[in-house]
PDB file of C-alpha atoms in Angstrom:
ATOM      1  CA  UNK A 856     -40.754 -12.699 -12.721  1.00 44.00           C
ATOM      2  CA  UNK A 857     -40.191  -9.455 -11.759  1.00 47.00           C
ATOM      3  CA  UNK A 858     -36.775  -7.728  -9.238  1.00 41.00           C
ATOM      4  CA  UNK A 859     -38.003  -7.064  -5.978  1.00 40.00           C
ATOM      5  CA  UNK A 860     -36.105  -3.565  -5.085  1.00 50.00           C
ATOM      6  CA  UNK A 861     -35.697  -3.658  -1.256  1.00 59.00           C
ATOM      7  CA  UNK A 862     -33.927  -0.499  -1.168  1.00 56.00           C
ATOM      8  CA  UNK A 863     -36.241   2.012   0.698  1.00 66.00           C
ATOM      9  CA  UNK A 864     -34.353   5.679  -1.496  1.00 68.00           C
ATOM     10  CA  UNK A 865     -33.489   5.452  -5.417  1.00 72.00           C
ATOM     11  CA  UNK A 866     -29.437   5.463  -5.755  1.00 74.00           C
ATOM     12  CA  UNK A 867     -27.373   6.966  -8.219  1.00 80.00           C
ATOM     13  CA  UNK A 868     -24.972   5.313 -10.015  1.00 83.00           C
ATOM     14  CA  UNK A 869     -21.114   7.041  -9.700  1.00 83.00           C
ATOM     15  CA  UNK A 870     -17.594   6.030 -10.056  1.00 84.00           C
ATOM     16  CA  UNK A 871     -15.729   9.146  -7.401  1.00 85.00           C
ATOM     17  CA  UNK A 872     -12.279   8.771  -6.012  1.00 86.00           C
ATOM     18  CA  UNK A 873     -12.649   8.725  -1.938  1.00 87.00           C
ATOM     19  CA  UNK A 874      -8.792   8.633  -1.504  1.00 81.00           C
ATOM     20  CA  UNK A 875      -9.076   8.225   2.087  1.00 89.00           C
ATOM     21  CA  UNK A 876     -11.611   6.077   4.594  1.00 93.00           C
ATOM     22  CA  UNK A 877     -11.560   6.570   8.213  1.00 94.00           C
ATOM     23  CA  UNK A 878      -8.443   8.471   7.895  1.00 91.00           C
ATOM     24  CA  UNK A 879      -6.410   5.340   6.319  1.00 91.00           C
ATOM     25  CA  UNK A 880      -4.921   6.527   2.593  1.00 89.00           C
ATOM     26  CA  UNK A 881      -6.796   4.178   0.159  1.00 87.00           C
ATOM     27  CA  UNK A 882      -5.970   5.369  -3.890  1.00 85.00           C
ATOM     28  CA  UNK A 883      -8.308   2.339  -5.046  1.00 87.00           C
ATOM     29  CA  UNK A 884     -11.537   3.036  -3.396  1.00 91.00           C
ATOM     30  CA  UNK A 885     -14.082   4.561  -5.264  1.00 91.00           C
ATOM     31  CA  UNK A 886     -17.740   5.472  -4.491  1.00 91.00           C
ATOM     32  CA  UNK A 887     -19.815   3.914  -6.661  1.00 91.00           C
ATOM     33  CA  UNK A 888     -23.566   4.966  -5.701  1.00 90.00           C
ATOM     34  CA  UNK A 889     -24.981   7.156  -3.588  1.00 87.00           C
ATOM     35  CA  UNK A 890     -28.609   8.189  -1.975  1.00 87.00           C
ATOM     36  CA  UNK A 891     -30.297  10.449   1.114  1.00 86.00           C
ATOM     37  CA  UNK A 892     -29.708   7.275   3.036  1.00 91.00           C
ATOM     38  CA  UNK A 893     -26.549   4.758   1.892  1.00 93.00           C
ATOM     39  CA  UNK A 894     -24.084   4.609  -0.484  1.00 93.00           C
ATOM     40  CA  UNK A 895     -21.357   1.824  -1.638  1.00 95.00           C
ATOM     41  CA  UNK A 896     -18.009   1.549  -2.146  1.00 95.00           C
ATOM     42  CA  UNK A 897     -15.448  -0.292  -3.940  1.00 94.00           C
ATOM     43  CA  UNK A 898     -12.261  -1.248  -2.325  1.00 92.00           C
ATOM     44  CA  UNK A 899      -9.025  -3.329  -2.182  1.00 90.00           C
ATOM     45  CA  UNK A 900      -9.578  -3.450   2.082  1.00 88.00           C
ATOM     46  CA  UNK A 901     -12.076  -5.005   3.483  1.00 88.00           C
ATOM     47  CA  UNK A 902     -14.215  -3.968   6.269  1.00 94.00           C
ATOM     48  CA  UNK A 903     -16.271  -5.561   9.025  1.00 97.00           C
ATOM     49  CA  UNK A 904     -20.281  -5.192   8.864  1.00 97.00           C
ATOM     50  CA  UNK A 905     -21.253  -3.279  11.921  1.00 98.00           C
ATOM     51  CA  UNK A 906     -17.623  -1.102  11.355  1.00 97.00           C
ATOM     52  CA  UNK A 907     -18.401   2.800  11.711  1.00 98.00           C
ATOM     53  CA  UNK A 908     -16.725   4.619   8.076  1.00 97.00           C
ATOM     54  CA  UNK A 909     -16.140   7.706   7.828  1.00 95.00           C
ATOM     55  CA  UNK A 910     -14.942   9.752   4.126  1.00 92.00           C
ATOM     56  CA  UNK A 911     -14.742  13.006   2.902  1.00 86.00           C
ATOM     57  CA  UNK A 912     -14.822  13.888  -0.711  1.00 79.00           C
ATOM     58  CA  UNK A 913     -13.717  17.721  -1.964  1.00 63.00           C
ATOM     59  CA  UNK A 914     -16.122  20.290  -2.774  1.00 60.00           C
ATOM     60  CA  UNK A 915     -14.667  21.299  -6.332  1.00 55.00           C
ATOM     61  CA  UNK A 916     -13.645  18.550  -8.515  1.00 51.00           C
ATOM     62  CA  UNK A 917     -10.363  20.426  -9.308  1.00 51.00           C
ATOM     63  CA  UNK A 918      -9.237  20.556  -5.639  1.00 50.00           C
ATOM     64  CA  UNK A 919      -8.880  17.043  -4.344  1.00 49.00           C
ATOM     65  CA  UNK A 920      -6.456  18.420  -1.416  1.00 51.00           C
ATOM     66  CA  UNK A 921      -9.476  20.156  -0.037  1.00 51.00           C
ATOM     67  CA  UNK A 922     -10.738  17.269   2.383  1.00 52.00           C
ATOM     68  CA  UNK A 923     -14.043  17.901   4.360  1.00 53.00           C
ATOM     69  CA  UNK A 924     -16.423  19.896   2.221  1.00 69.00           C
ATOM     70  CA  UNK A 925     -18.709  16.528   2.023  1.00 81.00           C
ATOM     71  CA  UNK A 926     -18.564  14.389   4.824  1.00 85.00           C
ATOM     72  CA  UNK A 927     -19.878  11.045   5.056  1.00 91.00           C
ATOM     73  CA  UNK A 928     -20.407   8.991   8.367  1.00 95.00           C
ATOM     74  CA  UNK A 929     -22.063   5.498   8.789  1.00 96.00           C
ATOM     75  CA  UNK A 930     -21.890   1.825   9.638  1.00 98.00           C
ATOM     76  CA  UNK A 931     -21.310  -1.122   7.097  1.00 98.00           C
ATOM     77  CA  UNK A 932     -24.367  -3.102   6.730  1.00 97.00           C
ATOM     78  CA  UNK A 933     -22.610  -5.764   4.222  1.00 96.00           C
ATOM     79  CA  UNK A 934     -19.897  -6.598   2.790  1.00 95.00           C
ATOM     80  CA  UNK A 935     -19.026  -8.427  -0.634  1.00 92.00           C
ATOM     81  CA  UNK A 936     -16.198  -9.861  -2.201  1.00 90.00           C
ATOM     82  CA  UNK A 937     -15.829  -8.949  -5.775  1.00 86.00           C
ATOM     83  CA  UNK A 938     -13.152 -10.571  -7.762  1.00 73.00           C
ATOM     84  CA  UNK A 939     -10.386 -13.300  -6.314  1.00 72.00           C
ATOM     85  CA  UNK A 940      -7.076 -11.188  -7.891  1.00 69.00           C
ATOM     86  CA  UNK A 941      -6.713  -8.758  -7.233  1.00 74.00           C
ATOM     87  CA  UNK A 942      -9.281  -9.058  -3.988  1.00 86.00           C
ATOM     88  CA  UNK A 943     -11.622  -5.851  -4.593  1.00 91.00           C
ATOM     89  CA  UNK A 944     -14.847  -5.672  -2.061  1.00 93.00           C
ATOM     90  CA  UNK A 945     -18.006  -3.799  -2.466  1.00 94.00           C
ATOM     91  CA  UNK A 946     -19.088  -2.198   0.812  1.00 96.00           C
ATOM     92  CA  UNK A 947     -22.646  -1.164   1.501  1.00 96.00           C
ATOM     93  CA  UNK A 948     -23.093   1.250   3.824  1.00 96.00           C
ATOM     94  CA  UNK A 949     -26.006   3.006   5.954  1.00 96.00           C
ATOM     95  CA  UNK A 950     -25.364   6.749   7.125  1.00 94.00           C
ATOM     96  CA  UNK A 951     -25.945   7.604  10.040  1.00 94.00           C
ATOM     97  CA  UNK A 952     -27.524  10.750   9.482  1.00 90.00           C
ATOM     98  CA  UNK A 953     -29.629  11.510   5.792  1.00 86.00           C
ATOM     99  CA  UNK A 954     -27.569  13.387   3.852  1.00 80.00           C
ATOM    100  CA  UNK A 955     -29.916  15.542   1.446  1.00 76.00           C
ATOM    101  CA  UNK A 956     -27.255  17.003  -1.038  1.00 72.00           C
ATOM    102  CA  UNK A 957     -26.959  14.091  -3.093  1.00 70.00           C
ATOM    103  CA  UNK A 958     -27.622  15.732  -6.451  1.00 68.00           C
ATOM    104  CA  UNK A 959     -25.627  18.805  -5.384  1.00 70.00           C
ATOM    105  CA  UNK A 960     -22.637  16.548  -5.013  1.00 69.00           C
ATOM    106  CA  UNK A 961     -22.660  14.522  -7.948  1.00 67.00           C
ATOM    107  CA  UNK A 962     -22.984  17.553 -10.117  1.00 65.00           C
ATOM    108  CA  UNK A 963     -19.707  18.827  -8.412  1.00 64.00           C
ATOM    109  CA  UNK A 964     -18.203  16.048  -9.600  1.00 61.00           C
ATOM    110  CA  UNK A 965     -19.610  15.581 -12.933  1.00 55.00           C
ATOM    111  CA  UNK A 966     -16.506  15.428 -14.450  1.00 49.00           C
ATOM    112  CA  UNK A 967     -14.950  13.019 -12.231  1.00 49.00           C
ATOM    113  CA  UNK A 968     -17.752  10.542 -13.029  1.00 45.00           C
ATOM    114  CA  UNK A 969     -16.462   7.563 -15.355  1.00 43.00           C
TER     115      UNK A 969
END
């Protein structure tokens, strides 16, 4: 028996620090894969599937106060709870627009990767 990929782009595996999603502080949530298309997230705050997310990640590693250089927008597609304590969620998420620097962006943050 062989795993059926349904995803329609190849994602790449990442641990980054978002800091902040749809302009609420959250210091746990982490992006943990990425592609042209989607990406998920890891989080202690749920969200609803259909909810629009929006997070911005720097555009040097070393500057974390320097919000906006990558900008993410989308809509949750599904939603998964992850362990019972402390309640963590995985969050996959479709962007609404393709966003083609993926590789650009992980190689800023090559050193933030874990």
């Amino acid at each position: 028996m062989g795993f059926l990929e349904r995803r329609r782009e190849a994602r790449v595996l990442c641990v980054l620090g978002v800091g902040e999603i749809n302009g609420h502080t959250c210091p746990d949530a982490y992006l943990v894969d990425i592609s042209s298309i989607g990406a998920q997230l890891e989080t202690g705050r749920s969200l609803a599937i259909g909810e629009a997310v929006e997070f911005d990640l720097p555009q040097m590693a070393g500057a974390p106060e320097e919000k906006g250089a990558y900008h993410f927008a989308g809509r949750v597609v599904w939603v998964k709870e992850t362990v019972p304590h402390p309640k963590r969620y995985r969050i996959g998420l479709s962007f609404f627009a393709p966003f083609g620097d993926t590789t650009k962006v992980l190689a800023q943050f090559r050193y933030r990767l874990v």
